[in-house]
Coordinates of C-alpha atoms and ligand atoms in Angstrom, one line a residue:
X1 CA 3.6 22.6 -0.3
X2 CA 0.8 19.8 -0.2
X3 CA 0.5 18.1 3.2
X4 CA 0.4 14.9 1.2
X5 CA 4.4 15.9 -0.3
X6 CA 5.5 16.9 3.1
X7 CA 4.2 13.6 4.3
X8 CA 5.5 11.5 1.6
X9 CA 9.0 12.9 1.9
X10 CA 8.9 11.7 5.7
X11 CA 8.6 7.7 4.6
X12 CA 12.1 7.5 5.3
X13 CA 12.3 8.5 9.0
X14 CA 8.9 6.8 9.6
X15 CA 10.3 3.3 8.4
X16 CA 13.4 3.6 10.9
X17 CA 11.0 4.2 13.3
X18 CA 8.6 1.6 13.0
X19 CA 11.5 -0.6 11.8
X20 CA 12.9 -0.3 15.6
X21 CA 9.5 -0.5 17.2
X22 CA 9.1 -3.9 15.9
X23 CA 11.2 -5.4 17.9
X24 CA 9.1 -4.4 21.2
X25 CA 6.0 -4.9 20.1
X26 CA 6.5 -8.2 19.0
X27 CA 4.4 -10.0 21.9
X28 CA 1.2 -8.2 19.9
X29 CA 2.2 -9.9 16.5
X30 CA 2.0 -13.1 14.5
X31 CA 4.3 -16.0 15.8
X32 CA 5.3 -18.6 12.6
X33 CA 3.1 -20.9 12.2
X34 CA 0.3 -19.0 12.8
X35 CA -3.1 -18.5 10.1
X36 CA -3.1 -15.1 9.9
X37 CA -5.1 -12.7 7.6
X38 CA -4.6 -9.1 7.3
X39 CA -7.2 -6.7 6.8
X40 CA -8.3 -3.0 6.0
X41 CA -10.3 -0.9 3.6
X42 CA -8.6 1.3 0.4
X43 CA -4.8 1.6 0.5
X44 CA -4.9 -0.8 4.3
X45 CA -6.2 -3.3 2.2
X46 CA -3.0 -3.3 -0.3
X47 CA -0.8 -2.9 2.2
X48 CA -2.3 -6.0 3.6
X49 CA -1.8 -8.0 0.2
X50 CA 1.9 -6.8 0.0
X51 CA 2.2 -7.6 4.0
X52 CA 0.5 -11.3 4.0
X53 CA 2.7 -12.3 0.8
X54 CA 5.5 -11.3 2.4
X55 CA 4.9 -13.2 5.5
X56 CA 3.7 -16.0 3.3
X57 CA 6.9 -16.4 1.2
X58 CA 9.5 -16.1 4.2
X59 CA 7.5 -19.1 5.3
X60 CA 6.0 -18.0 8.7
X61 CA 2.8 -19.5 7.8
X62 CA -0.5 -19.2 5.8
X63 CA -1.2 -15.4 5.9
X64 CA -4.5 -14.2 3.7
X65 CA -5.2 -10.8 2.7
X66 CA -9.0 -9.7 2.5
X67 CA -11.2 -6.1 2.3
X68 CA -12.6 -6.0 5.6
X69 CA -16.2 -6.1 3.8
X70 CA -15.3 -9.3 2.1
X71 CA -14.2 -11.8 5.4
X72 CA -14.8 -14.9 4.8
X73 CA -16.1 -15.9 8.1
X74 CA -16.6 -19.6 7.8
X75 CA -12.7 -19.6 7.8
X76 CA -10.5 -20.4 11.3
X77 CA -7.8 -17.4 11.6
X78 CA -5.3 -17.7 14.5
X79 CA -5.0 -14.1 14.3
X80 CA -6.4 -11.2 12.2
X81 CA -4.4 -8.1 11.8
X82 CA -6.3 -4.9 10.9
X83 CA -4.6 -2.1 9.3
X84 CA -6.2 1.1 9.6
X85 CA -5.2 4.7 9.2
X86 CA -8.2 6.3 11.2
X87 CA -9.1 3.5 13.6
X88 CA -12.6 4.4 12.5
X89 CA -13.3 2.9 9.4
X90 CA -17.0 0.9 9.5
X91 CA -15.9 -2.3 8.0
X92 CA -12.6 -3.0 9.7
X93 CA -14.4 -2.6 13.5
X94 CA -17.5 -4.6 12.6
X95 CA -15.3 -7.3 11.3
X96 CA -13.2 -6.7 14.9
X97 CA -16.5 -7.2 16.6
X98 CA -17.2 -9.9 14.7
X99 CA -14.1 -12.5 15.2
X100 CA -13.9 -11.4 18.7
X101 CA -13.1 -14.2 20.8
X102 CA -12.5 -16.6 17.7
X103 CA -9.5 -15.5 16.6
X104 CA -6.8 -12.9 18.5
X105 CA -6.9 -9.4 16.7
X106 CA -4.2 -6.9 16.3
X107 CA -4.9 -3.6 14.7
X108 CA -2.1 -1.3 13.6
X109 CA -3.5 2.7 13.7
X110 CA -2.4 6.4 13.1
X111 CA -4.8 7.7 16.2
X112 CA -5.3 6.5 19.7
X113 CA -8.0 8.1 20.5
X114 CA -10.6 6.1 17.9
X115 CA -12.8 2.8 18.4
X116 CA -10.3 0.6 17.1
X117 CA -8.5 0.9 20.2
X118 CA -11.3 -1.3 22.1
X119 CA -12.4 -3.1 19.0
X120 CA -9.1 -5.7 19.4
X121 CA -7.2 -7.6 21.3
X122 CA -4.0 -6.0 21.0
X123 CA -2.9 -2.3 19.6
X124 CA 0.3 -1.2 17.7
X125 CA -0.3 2.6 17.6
X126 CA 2.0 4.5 14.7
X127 CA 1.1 8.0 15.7
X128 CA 4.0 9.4 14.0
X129 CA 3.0 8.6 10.7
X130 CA -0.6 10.0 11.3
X131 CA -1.6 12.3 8.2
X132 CA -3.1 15.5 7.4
X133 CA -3.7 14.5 4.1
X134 CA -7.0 12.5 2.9
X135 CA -4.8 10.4 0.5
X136 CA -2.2 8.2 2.6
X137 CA 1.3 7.7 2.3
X138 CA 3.6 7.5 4.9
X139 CA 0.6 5.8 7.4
X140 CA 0.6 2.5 5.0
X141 CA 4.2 2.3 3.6
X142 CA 5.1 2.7 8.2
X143 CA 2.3 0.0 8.9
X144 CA 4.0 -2.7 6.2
X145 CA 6.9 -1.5 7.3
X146 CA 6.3 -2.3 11.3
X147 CA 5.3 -5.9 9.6
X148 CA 8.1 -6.2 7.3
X149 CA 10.6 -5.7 9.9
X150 CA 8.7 -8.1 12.2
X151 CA 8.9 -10.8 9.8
X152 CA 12.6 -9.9 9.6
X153 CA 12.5 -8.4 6.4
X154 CA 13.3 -5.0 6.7
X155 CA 17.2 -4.3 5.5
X156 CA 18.5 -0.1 6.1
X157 CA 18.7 -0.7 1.9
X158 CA 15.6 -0.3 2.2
X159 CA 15.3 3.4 3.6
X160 CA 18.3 4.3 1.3
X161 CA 16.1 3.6 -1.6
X162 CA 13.4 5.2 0.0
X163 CA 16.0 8.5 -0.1
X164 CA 16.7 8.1 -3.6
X165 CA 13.5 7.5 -4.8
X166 CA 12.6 10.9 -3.0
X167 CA 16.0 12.4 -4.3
X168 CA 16.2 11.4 -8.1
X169 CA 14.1 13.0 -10.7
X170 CA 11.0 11.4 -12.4
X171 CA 11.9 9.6 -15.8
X172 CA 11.9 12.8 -18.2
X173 CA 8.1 13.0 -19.8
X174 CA 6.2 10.5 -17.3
X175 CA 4.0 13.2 -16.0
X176 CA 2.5 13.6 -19.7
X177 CA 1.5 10.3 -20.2
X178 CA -2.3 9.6 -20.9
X179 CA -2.4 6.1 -18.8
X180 CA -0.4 4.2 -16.5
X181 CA -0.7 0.0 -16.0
X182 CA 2.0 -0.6 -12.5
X183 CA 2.9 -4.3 -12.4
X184 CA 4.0 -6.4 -9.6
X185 CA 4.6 -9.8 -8.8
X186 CA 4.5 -11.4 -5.2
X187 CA 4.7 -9.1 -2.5
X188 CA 4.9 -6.2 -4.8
X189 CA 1.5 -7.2 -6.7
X190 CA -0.3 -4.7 -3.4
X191 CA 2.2 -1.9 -3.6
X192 CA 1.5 -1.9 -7.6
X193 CA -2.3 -1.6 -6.8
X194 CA -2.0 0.8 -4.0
X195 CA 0.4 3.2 -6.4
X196 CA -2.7 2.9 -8.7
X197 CA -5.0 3.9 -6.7
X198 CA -2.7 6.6 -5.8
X199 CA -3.1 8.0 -9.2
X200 CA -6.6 7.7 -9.3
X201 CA -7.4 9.7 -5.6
X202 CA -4.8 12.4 -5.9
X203 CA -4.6 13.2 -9.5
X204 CA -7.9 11.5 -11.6
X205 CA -5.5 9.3 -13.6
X206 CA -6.6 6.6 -16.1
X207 CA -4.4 3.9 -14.0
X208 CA -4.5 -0.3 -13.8
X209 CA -2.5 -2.9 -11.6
X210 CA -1.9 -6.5 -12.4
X211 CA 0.5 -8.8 -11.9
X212 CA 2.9 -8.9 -14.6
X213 CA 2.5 -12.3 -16.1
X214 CA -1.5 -11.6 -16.3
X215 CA -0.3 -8.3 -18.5
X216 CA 0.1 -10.4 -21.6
X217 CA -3.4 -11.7 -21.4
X218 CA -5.6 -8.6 -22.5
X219 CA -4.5 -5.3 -20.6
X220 CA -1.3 -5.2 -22.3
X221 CA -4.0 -4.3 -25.6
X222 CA -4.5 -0.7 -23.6
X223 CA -0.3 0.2 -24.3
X224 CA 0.6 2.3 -26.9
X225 CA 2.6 5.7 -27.8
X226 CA 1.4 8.0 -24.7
X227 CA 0.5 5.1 -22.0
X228 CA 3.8 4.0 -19.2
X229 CA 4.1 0.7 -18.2
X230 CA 5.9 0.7 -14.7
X231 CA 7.1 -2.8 -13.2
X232 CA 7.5 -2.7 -9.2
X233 CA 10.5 -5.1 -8.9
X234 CA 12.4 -7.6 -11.3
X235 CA 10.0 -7.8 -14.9
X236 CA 9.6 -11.0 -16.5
X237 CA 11.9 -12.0 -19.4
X238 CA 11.3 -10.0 -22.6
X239 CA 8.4 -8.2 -20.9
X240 CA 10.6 -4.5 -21.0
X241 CA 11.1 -5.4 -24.5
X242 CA 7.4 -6.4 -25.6
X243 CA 6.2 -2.9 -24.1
X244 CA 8.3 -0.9 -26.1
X245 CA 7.6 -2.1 -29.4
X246 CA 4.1 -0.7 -28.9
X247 CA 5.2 2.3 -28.2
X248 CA 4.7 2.7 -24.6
X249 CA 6.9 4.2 -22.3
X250 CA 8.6 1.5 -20.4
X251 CA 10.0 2.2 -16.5
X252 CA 12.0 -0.1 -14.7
X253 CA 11.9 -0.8 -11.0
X254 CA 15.3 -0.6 -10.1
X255 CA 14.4 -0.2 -6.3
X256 CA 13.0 -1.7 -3.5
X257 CA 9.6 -2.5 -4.6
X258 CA 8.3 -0.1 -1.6
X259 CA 10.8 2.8 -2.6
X260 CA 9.3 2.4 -6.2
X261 CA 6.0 3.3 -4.3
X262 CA 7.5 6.4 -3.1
X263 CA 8.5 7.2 -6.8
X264 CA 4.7 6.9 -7.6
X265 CA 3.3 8.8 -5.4
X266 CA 5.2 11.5 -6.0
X267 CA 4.4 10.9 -9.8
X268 CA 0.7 11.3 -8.4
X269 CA 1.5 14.6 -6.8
X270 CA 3.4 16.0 -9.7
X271 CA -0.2 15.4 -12.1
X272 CA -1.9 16.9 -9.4
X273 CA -0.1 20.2 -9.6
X274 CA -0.2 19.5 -13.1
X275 CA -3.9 19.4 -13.5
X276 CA -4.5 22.1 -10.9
X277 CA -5.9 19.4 -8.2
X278 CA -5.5 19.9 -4.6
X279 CA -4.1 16.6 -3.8
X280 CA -4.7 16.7 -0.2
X281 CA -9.0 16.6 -0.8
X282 CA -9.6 14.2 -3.5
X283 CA -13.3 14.6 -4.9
X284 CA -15.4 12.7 -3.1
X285 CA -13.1 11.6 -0.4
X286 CA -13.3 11.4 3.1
X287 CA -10.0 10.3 5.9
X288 CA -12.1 7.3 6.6
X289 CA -15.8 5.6 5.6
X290 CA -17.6 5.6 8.5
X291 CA -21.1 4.1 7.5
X292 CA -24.5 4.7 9.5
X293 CA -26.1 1.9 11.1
X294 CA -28.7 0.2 8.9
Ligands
LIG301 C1 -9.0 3.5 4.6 C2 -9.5 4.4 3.4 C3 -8.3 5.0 2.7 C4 -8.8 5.8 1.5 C5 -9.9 6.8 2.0 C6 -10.9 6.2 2.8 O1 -8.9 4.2 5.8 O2 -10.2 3.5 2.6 O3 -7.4 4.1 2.2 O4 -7.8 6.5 0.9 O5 -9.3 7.9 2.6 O6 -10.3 5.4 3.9 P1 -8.3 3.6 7.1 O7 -9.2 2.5 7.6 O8 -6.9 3.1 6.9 O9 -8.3 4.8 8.0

């Protein structure tokens, strides 16, 4: 078995856990009313988007979501929240460095024994949902998680989903489709690019994310007999029904939006074995960027 299967199939234990660590590392975390953004590189980055709309809409405050190489610095945070897996990525500790005493930084990371851990202010370490895998799972689902639950968010429904979505088959003939378009809206608009991206790394798949009401205006033109359209949470009227007159394969989100993730990444895993791909070692991947000074 793949590292990245036995470590997807763990998201359920690792969201209990960070579920109940939220609670005493609250001190370290966004008060309402703060100006918060969230930050990372790759899948941190999405998780950041799902995380700082979720904040957003339970109205604790103006929470952005930005790569770490695209800060806009002219902009007053009252605290910036990294997210990453390594705790070495270039990007995410230069932008540390740089806010440093301007706003109070928070970075949420898989290994304590990286830069990151000097790079901010404060440190919420997730150890226990460190990977051995290139491709992350279970390190950015726990990370939102730890937020979610801060923002009192996090419901046990959610971890039962997460055991059916591991428990229930894939819809019969998804792993033979030619493309895949994931749709979210709010919150769930990261999580639907993150499970593309998840396609792309582990098993080279022709995937796309959008939010669903932007489908209509020009991506839906890629959908057709082969392709699967996959919403991540409630679709939009008549949406289901517009996708399946062209033919495409439509698949409902009937869970959590974050238990849907799960779903998808084990959809990524099955192409992988499908395609003879080592899931774990994506071409051209490393566990994080680390960039030489220039
Ligand atoms: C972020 C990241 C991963 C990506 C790849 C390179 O790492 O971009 O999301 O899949 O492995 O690194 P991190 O900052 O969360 O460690």
């Amino acid at each position: 078995m793949s590292h990245v299967q036995n470590e997807l199939s763990s998201q359920p234990e690792c969201w209990e856990r960070a579920a109940a660590l939220a609670g005493s590392r609250a001190a370290t975390l966004p008060v309402a009313g703060e100006r918060v953004a969230i930050v990372g590189c790759g899948t941190s980055w999405f998780m950041a988007q799902a995380a700082a709309a979720l904040r957003e809409g339970a109205g604790q405050g103006e929470t952005d979501a930005f790569a770490a190489s695209e800060f806009p610095y002219g902009r007053t945070y009252d605290r910036v929240i990294a997210l990453s897996r390594s705790g070495t990525t270039t990007e995410v500790l230069d932008l540390l460095a740089k806010v440093r005493g301007r706003a109070r930084t928070t970075a949420l990371t898989g290994d304590p024994t990286t830069p990151v851990m000097e790079a901010a202010d404060d440190v919420v370490v997730l150890d226990f949902a460190d990977e051995r895998s290139v491709v992350q799972t279970r390190f950015a689902t726990t990370a939102l998680t730890l937020l979610r639950a801060h923002f009192g968010l996090h419901t046990d429904a959610v971890v039962a989903d997460a055991r059916t979505a591991l428990a229930e088959p894939l819809p019969e003939g998804l792993v033979e489709r030619s493309q895949f378009t994931f749709l979210g809206q709010g919150w769930s608009n990261g999580l639907a690019q993150e499970a593309a991206l998840k396609m792309r790394e582990a098993a080279l798949a022709w995937t796309e994310a959008y939010p669903a009401m932007e489908y209509r205006h020009g991506p839906i033109s890629i959908t057709t007999e082969g392709t699967a359209t996959w919403m991540f949470g409630q679709a939009p009227e008549g949406l289901a029904e517009q996708v399946r007159s062209t033919g495409g394969m439509w698949v409902a989100g009937r869970l959590d939006p974050l238990a849907e993730l799960v779903r998808a990444q084990r959809l990524a895993v099955a192409i992988a074995a499908a395609r003879g791909l080592d899931p774990d070692s994506p071409r051209h991947l490393t566990r994080s960027v680390v960039l030489a000074e220039g």
